[in-house]
XYZ file of C-alpha atoms in Angstrom:
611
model
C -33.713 5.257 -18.893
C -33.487 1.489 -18.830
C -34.933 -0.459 -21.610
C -33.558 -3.948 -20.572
C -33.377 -5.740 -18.195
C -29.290 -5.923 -20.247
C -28.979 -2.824 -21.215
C -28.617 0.848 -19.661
C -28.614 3.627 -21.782
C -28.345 6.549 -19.863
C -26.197 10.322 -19.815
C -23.269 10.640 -17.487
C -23.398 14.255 -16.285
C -23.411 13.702 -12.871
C -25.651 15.386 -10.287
C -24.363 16.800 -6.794
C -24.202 13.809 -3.991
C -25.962 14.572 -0.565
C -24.407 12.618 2.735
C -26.946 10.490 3.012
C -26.263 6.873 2.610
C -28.996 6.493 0.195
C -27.895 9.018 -2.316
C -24.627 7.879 -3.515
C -26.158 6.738 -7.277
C -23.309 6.246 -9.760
C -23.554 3.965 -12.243
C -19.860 3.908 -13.707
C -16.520 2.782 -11.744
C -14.805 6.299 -13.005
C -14.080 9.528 -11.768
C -13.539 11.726 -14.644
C -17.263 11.905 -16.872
C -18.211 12.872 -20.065
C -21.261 15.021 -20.754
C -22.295 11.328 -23.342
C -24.548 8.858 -23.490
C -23.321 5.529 -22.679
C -24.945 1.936 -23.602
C -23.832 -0.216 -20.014
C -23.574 -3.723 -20.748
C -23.794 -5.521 -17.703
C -26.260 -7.864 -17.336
C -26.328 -11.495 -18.498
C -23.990 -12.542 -21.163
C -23.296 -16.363 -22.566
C -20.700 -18.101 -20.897
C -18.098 -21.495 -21.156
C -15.319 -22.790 -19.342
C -12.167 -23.903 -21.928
C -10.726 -26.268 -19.221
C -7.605 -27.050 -22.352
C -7.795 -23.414 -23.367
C -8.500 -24.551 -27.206
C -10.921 -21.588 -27.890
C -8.679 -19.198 -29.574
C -7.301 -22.303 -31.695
C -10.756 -23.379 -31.858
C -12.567 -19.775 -33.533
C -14.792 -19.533 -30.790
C -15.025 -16.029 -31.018
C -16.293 -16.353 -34.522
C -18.669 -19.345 -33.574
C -19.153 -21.257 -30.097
C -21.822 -22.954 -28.507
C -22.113 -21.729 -24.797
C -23.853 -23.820 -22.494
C -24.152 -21.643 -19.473
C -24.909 -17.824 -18.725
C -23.074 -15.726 -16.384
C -24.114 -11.727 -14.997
C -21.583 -9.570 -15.880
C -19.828 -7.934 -13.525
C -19.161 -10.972 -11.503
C -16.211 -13.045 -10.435
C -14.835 -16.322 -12.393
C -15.099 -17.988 -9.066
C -18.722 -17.080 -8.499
C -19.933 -17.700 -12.445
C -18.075 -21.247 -12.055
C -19.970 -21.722 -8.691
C -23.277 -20.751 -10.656
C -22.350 -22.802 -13.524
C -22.213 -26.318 -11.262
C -19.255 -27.375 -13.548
C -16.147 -27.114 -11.653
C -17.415 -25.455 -8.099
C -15.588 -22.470 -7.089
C -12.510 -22.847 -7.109
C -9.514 -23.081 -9.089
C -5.795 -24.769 -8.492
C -3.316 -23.731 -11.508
C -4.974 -21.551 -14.679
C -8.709 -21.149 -15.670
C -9.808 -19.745 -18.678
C -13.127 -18.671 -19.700
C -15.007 -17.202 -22.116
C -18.166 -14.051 -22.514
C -20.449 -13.579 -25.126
C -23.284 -11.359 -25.719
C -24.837 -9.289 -28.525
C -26.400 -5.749 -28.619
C -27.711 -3.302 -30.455
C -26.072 -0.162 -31.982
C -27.198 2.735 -29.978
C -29.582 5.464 -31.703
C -27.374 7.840 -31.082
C -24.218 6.147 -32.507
C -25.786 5.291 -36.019
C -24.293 8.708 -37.677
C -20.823 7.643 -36.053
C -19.388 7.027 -39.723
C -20.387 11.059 -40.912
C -19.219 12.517 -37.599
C -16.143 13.462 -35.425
C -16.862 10.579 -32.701
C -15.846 6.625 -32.676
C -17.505 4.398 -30.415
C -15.365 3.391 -27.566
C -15.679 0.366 -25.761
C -14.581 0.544 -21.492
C -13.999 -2.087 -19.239
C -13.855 -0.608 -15.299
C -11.654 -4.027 -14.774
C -11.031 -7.261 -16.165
C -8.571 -9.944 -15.700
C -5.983 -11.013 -15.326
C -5.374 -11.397 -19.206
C -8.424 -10.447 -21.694
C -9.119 -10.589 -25.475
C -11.762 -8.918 -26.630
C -13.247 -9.760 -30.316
C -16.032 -7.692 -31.953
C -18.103 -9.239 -34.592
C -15.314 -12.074 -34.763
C -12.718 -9.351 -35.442
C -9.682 -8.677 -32.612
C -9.752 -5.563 -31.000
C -6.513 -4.260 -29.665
C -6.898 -1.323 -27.126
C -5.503 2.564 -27.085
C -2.514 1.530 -25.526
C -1.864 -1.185 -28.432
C -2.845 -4.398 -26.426
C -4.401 -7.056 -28.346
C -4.223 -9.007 -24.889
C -4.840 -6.497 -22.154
C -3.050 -7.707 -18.627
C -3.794 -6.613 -15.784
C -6.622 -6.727 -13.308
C -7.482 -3.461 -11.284
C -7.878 -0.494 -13.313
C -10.230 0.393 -16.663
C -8.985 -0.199 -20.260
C -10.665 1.057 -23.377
C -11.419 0.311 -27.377
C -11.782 2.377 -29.955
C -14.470 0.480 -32.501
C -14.160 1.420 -36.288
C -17.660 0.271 -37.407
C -20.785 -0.821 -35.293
C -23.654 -2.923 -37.162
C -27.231 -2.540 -36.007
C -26.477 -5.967 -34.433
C -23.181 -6.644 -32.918
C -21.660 -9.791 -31.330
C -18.759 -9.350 -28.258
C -16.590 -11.824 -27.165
C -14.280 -12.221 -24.268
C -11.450 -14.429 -23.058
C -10.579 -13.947 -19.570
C -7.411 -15.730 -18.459
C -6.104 -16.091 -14.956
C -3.222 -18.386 -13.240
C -1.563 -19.034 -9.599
C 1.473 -17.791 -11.019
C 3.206 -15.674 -7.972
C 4.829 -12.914 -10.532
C 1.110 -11.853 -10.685
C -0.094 -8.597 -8.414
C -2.688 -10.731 -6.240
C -2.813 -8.528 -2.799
C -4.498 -11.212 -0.345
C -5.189 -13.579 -3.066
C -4.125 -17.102 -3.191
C -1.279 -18.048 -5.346
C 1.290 -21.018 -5.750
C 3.614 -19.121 -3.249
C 0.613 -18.457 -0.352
C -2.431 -20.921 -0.177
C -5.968 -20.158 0.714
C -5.770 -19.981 4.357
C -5.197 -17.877 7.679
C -4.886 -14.512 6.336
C -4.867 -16.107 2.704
C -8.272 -15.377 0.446
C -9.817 -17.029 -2.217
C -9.105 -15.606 -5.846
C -11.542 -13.109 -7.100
C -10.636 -12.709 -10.597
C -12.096 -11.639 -14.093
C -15.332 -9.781 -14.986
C -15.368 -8.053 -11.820
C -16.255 -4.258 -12.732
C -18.784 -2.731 -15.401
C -18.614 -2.389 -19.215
C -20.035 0.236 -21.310
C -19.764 1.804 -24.783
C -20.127 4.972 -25.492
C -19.268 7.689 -28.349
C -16.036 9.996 -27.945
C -14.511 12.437 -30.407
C -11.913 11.217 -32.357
C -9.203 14.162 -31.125
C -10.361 14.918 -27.239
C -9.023 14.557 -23.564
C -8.825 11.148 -22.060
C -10.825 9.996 -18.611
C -7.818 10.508 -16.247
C -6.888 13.593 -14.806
C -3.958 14.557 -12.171
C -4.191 17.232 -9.560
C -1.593 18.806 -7.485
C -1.961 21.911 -5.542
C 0.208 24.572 -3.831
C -2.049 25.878 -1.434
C -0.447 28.770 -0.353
C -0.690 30.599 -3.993
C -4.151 29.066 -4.473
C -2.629 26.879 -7.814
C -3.623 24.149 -8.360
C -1.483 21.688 -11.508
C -3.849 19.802 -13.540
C -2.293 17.018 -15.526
C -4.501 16.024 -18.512
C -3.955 13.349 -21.212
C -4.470 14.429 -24.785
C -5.524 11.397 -27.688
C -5.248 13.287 -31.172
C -6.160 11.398 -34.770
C -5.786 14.758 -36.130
C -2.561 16.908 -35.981
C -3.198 20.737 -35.665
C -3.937 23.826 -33.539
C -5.742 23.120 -30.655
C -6.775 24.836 -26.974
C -7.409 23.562 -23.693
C -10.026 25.372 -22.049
C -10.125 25.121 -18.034
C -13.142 26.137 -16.031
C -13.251 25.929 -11.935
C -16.508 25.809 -10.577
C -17.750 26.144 -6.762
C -20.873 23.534 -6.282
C -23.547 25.079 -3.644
C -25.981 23.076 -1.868
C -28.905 24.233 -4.173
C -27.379 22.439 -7.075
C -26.006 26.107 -8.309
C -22.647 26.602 -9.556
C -20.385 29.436 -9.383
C -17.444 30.279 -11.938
C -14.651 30.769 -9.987
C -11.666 30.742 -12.396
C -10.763 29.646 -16.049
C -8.346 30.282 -18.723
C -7.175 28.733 -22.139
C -4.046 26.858 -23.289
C -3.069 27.186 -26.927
C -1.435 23.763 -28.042
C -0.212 22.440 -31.368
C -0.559 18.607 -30.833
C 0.573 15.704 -33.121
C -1.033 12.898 -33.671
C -1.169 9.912 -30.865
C -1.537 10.136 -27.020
C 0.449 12.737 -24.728
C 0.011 14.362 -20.936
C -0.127 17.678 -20.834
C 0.262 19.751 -17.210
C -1.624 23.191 -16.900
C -1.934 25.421 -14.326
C -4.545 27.517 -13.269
C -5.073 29.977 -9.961
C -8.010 29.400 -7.955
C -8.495 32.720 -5.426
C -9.257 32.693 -2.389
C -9.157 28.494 -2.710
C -11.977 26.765 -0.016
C -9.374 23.721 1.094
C -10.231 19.815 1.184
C -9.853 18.549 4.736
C -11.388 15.920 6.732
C -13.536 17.935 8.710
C -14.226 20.648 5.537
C -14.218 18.171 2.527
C -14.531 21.328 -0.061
C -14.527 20.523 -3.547
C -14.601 21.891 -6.937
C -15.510 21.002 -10.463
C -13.636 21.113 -13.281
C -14.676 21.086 -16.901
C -12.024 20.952 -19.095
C -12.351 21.288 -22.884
C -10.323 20.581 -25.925
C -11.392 22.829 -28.664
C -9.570 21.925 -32.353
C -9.713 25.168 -35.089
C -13.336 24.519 -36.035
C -14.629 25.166 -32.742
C -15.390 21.349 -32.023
C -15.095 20.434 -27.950
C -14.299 17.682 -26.226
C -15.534 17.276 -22.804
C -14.835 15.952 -19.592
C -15.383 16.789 -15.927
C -14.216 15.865 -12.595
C -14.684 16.586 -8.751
C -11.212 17.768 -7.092
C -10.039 19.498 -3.618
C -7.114 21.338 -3.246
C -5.176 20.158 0.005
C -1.557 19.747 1.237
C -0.816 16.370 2.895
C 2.609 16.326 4.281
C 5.616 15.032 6.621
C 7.649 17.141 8.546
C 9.832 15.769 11.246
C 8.097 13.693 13.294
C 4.250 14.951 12.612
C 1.835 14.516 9.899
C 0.341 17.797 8.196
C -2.664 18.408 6.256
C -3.176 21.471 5.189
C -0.305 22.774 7.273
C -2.130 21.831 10.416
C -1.057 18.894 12.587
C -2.826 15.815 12.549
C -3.187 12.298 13.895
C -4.403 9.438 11.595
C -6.858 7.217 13.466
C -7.099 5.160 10.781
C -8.654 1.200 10.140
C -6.981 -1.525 7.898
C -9.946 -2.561 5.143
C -9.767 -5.661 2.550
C -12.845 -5.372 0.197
C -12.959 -8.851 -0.528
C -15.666 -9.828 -3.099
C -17.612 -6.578 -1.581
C -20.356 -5.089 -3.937
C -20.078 -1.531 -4.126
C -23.174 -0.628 -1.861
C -21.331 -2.816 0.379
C -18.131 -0.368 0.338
C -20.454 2.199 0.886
C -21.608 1.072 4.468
C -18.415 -0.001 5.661
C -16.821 3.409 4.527
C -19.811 5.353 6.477
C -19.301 2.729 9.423
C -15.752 3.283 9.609
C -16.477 7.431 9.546
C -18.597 6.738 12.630
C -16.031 5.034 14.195
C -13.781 7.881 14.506
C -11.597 6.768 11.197
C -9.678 9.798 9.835
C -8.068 7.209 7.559
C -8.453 4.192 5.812
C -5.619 1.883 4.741
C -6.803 0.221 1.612
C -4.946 -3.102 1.947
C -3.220 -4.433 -1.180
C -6.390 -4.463 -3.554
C -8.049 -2.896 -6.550
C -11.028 -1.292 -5.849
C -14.261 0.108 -6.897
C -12.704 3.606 -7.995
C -16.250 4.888 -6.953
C -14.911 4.319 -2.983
C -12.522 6.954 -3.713
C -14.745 9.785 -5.087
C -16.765 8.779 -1.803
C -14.021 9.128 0.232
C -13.531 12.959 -1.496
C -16.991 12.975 -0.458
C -17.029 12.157 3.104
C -14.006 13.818 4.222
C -11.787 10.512 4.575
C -8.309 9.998 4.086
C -7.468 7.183 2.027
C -3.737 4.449 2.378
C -3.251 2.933 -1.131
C -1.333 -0.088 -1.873
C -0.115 -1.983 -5.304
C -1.725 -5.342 -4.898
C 1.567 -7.547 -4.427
C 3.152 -10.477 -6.784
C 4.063 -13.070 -3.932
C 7.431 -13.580 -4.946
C 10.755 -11.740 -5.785
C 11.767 -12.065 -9.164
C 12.459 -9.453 -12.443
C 9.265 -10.608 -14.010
C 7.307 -10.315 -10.295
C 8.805 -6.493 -10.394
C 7.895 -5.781 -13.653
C 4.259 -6.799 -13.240
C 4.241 -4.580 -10.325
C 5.779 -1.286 -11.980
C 2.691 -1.630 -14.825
C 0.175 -2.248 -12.111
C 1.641 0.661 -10.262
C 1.689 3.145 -13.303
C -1.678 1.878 -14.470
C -3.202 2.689 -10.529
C -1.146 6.188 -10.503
C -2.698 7.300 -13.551
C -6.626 6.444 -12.962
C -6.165 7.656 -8.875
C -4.504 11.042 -9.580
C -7.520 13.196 -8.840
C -8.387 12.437 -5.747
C -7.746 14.838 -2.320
C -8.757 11.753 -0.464
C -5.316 10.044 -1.831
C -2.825 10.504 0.752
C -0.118 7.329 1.229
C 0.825 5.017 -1.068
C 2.558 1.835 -0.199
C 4.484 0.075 -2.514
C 5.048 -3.383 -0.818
C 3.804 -4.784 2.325
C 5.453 -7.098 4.814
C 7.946 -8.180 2.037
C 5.207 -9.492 -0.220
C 6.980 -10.091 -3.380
C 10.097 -8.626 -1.930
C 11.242 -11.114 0.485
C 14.778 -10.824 -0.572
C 14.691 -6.894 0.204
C 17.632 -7.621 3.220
C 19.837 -8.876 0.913
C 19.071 -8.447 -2.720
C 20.828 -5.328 -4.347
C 17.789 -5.873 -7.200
C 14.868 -5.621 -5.126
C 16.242 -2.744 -3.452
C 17.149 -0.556 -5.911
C 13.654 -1.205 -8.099
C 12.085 -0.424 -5.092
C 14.243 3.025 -4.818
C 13.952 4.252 -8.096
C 9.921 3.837 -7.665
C 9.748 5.857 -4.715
C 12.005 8.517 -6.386
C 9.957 8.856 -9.360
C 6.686 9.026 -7.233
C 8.679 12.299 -5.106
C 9.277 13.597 -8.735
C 5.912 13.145 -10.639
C 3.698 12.648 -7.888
C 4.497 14.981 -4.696
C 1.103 15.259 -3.723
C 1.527 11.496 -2.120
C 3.752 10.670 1.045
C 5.156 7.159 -0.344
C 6.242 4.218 1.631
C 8.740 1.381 0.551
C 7.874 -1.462 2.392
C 4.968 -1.115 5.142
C 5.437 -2.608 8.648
C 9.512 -3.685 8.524
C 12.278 -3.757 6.580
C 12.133 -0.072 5.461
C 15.240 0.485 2.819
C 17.866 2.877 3.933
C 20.770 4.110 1.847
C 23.591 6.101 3.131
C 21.421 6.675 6.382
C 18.509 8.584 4.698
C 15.422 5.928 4.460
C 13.549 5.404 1.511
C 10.273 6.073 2.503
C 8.382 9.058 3.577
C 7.540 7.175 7.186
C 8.883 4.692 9.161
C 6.286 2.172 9.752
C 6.081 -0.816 12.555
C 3.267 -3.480 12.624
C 2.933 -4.410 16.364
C 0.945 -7.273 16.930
C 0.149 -8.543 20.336
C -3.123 -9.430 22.748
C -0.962 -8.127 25.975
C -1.243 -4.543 27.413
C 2.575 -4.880 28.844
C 4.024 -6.271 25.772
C 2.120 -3.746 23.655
C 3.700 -0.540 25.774
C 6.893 -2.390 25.780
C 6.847 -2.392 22.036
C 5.334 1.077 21.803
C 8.704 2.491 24.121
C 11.049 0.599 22.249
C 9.833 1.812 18.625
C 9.793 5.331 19.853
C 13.155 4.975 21.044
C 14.873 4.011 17.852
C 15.604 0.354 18.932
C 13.854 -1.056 15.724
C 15.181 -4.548 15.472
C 13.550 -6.840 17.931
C 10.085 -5.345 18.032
C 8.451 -6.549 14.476
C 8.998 -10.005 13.027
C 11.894 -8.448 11.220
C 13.866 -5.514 11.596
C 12.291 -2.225 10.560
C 15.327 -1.273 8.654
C 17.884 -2.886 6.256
C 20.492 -1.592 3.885
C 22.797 1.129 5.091
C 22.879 1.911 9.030
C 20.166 4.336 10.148
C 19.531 6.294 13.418
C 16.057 7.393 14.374
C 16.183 10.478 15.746
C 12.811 11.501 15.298
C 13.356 12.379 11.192
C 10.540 10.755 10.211
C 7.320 10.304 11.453
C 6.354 6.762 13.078
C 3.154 5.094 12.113
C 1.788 1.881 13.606
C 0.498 1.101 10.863
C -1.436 -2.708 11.884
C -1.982 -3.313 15.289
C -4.832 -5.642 17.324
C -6.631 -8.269 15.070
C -8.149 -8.999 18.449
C -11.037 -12.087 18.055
C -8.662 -13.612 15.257
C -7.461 -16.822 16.420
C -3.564 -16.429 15.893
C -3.926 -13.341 17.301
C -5.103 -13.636 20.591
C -6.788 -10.809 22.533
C -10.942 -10.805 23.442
C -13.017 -12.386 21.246
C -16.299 -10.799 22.667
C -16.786 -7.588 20.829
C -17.687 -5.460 24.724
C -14.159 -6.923 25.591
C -12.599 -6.088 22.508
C -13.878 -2.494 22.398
C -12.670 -2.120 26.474
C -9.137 -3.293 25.333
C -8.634 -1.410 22.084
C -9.541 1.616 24.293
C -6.800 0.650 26.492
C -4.348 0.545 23.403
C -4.922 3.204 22.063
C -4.421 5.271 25.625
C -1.068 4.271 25.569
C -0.357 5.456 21.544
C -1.885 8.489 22.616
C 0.969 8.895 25.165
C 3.433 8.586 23.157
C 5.626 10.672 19.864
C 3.754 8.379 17.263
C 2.309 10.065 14.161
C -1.048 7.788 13.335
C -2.022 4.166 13.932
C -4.549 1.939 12.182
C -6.425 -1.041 13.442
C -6.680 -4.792 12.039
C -9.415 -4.479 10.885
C -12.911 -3.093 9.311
C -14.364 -6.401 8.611
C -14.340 -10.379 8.707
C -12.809 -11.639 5.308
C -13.188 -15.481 5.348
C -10.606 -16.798 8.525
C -9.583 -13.263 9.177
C -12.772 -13.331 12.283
C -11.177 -9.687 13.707
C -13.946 -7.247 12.308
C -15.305 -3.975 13.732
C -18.018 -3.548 11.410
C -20.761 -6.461 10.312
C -19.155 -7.663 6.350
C -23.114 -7.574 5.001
C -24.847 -4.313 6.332
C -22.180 -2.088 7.840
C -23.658 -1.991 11.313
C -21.155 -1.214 13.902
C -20.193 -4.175 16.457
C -18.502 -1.723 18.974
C -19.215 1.669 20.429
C -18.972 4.737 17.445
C -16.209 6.378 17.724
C -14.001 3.901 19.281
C -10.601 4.556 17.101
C -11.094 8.092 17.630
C -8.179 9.936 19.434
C -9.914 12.515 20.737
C -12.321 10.153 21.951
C -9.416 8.415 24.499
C -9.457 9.677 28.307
């Protein structure tokens, strides 16, 4: 139901999602629902630039006169361009603020006599938010009364709605280069080359929506261990009420007639205190149907917190079971070899419908993979990607510079990603840094390398269902001779066929110091000897001008055919292209930015494809 052209008041169970490009309606950047109606927000709100950032000194969030409107979600940079106050763009620190009002939702007005509270959701906001209701600071579950961080969904819980209410927001955002930016200018990199604009603040959904006061929070982890059909569920508990509770866990199989089939449950007697804690279950699924990319099976799971009244919380979730893996020198999925064809892909200021073409464009190209690169995304591309059958590369977006403040920024943007991505079979790779990115002292700083250590030991530990790299494309950590990542990665960048098979002999030889812009490995000494499994993980950028290579798509096509000939002939484990689309200077894409048409033959990155 919509009733304004503002509002959306609608439920969120979720109906089964046909292939078809046309289908894929989700309202809500989440992948764990509630059986709850939701009031979204988005829509046009009041807006004002605080060019001296005097608002909070100033009240404004109890009373402000804002001169301009703004559709929320949308970027700072495009609601300044709209406003026709400062352009675009932005050089040091902008600050801005929201305001809109709405009404109480029918079905919250019994909130006060009942066992829910009203919780408030942003999908993503940033890079610093306040957020006042009714001129009164809210502070969120985690106990932020200024929420940082700009990639991943935060929530409120509201004590009292009135059949008006007023919300207002402060969105802060600098240049500083301790910040996670990915591709995004900073003081360190400028707008440029391979350089983007900033695309910050009130860039995903809001909605409100009722929850019970003692329930299971929107996040759920899976691991699975195919071979005894088990599958580890890791949920997070949020109790205002100490006592006896269960978990109940039901597994259902989805048909294509919209029919589901009960395929396993149990219960989990708890006694929970009050406050937030993760809780891991296990439950056996027989005779499991595996995720894979040609077979993307997948169950639902409703799981249920039940307190010793009888009252349920609710939430459900799509999930595959599937075993991604390195052994040696191959990849595994499912304990069957395979090869990642895969495709580098920056979103850029990409709607969502736009994700959805490219991701079906870069299926038809023969993608088994795609290597999200360094950004925060739409977290509906990865319940597509479950969809679809499509392996997914994620990466922190990276501060630009080394320091203890730049590394601390990155381990909360890190564990904030970890625990919202969890579910997903599509999941595969993580990379931690990229090129050096806000590790350029990793050759020589003792600092940088053991932060960057102890993160990929404690994703082995609490996440094994991701392989984990340190630092993609060079300067891999080793210690003692055992490297500190789960594949040894080179990005080989060059427009000649000669050079390129050069590069390709040397890198499966184990000479790994004169074929990237930096050595592949630093610390300790370490021999390849086949250990590991080698990835190419950027190659051609052909059409981009420091690049080189054909800038006429037939050409391009003929000579990434070539290329990929000569990875075929050789002991490398996966590659992936540079890349999906253009992003501003970056002119090297395979796939047209605004309606996902391919520019090049389908199928093109496909190994199996390669004579």
């Amino acid at each position: 139901m919509r009733n304004h052209t503002n509002y959306g008041s609608s439920k969120s169970r979720e109906a089964p999602l046909a292939l078809e490009k046309e289908t894929f309606q989700d309202d809500l950047p989440r992948a764990v629902i509630r059986p709850n109606e939701y009031l979204l927000l988005d829509g046009e709100w009041k807006f004002a630039v605080d060019p001296n950032d005097r608002g909070v000194a100033e009240n404004w969030f109890v009373q402000h006169t804002f001169s301009q409107t703004a559709n929320w979600p949308g970027s700072v940079e495009q609601h300044l361009a709209a406003s026709q106050q400062e352009g675009s763009s932005w050089k040091d620190k902008i600050v801005v603020w929201y305001e809109r009002e709405f009404k109480r939702p029918e079905y919250a007005s019994s909130v006060e006599e009942s066992d829910t509270i009203p919780q408030l959701t942003f999908g993503a906001c940033g890079y610093e938010t306040q957020v006042w209701l009714n001129g009164s600071p809210l502070t969120t579950i985690e106990g932020e009364r200024i929420h940082i961080g700009e990639y991943t969904s935060f929530s409120y819980e509201l004590e009292k709605l009135r059949p008006i209410n007023r919300l207002t927001v402060r969105v802060a955002s600098s240049m500083d280069a301790d910040i996670p930016r990915g591709k995004q200018e900073s003081h360190v990199y400028k707008r440029g080359g391979i350089w983007y604009q900033t695309f910050t603040g009130a860039v995903r959904s809001i909605w409100l929506e009722n929850v019970e006061r003692n329930r299971l929070r929107s996040r759920v982890g899976v691991v699975s261990i195919i071979e005894d059909n088990l599958v580890r569920f890791t949920l997070t508990t949020r109790i205002h009420d100490p006592g006896l509770y269960k978990i109940k866990l039901s597994v259902f199989l989805p048909d294509a007639r919209a029919n589901e089939t009960l395929v396993a449950e149990d219960e989990f007697p708890l006694m929970l205190e009050a406050g937030q804690k993760s809780q891991r279950l296990v439950l056996d699924v027989p005779d499991a149907l595996l995720w894979s990319t040609e077979n993307p099976n997948q169950y639902k799971l409703v799981a249920q917190l039940v307190n010793e009244q009888g009252a349920i919380s609710e939430i459900e979730t799509k999930f595959g079971l599937r075993k991604f893996e390195a052994r040696g020198s191959h990849l595994y999925l499912n304990n069957k070899p395979i090869y990642l064809d895969g495709i580098l892909y920056q979103p850029g200021n990409a709607t969502y419908d736009q994700i959805k073409r490219h991701l079906l464009a870069m299926k038809e190209l023969g993608c088994n993979l795609v290597r999200i690169h360094i950004a925060g995304v739409d977290p509906r591309i990865y319940k597509l990607a479950d969809k679809i059958g499509m392996l997914l590369w994620v990466e922190v977006p990276s501060p630009h510079q080394s320091t203890l403040k730049s590394r601390e920024n990155h381990q909360a943007e890190l564990l904030r990603m970890l625990a919202l991505i969890g579910t997903h079979p599509s999941v595969v790779i993580w990379s931690l840094y990229n090129e050096d990115w806000g590790a350029q002292d990793i050759a020589h700083n003792l600092d940088t390398r053991e932060y960057i250590v102890n993160m990929y030991h404690y994703m082995q530990l609490a996440f094994p269902q991701f392989l984990v790299v340190d630092n993609d494309g060079w300067q891999h950590i080793s210690f003692e001779g055992r490297l500190k990542s789960d594949l040894l990665t080179a990005h080989l960048y060059t427009p000649d066929l000669a050079h390129w098979q050069w590069m390709l002999d040397e890198l499966t030889k184990g000479n790994l110091d004169t074929i990237a812009a930096f050595p592949l490995v630093v610390g300790d000494p370490y021999f390849y000897r086949k250990q590991v499994p080698l990835v190419v993980s950027e190659w051609g950028g052909f059409g981009f001008e420091n690049y080189g290579g054909p800038v006429d798509d037939t050409d391009r096509a003929s000579q990434i055919t070539l290329f990929k000939k000569e990875l075929a002939k050789r002991s490398v484990a996966g590659d992936v292209y540079t890349q999906a689309t253009n992003i501003e200077n970056e002119r090297n894409g395979l796939i047209d930015f605004e309606t996902g048409a391919l520019k090049v033959p389908a199928g093109l990155l496909a190994s199996k494809k390669v004579t």
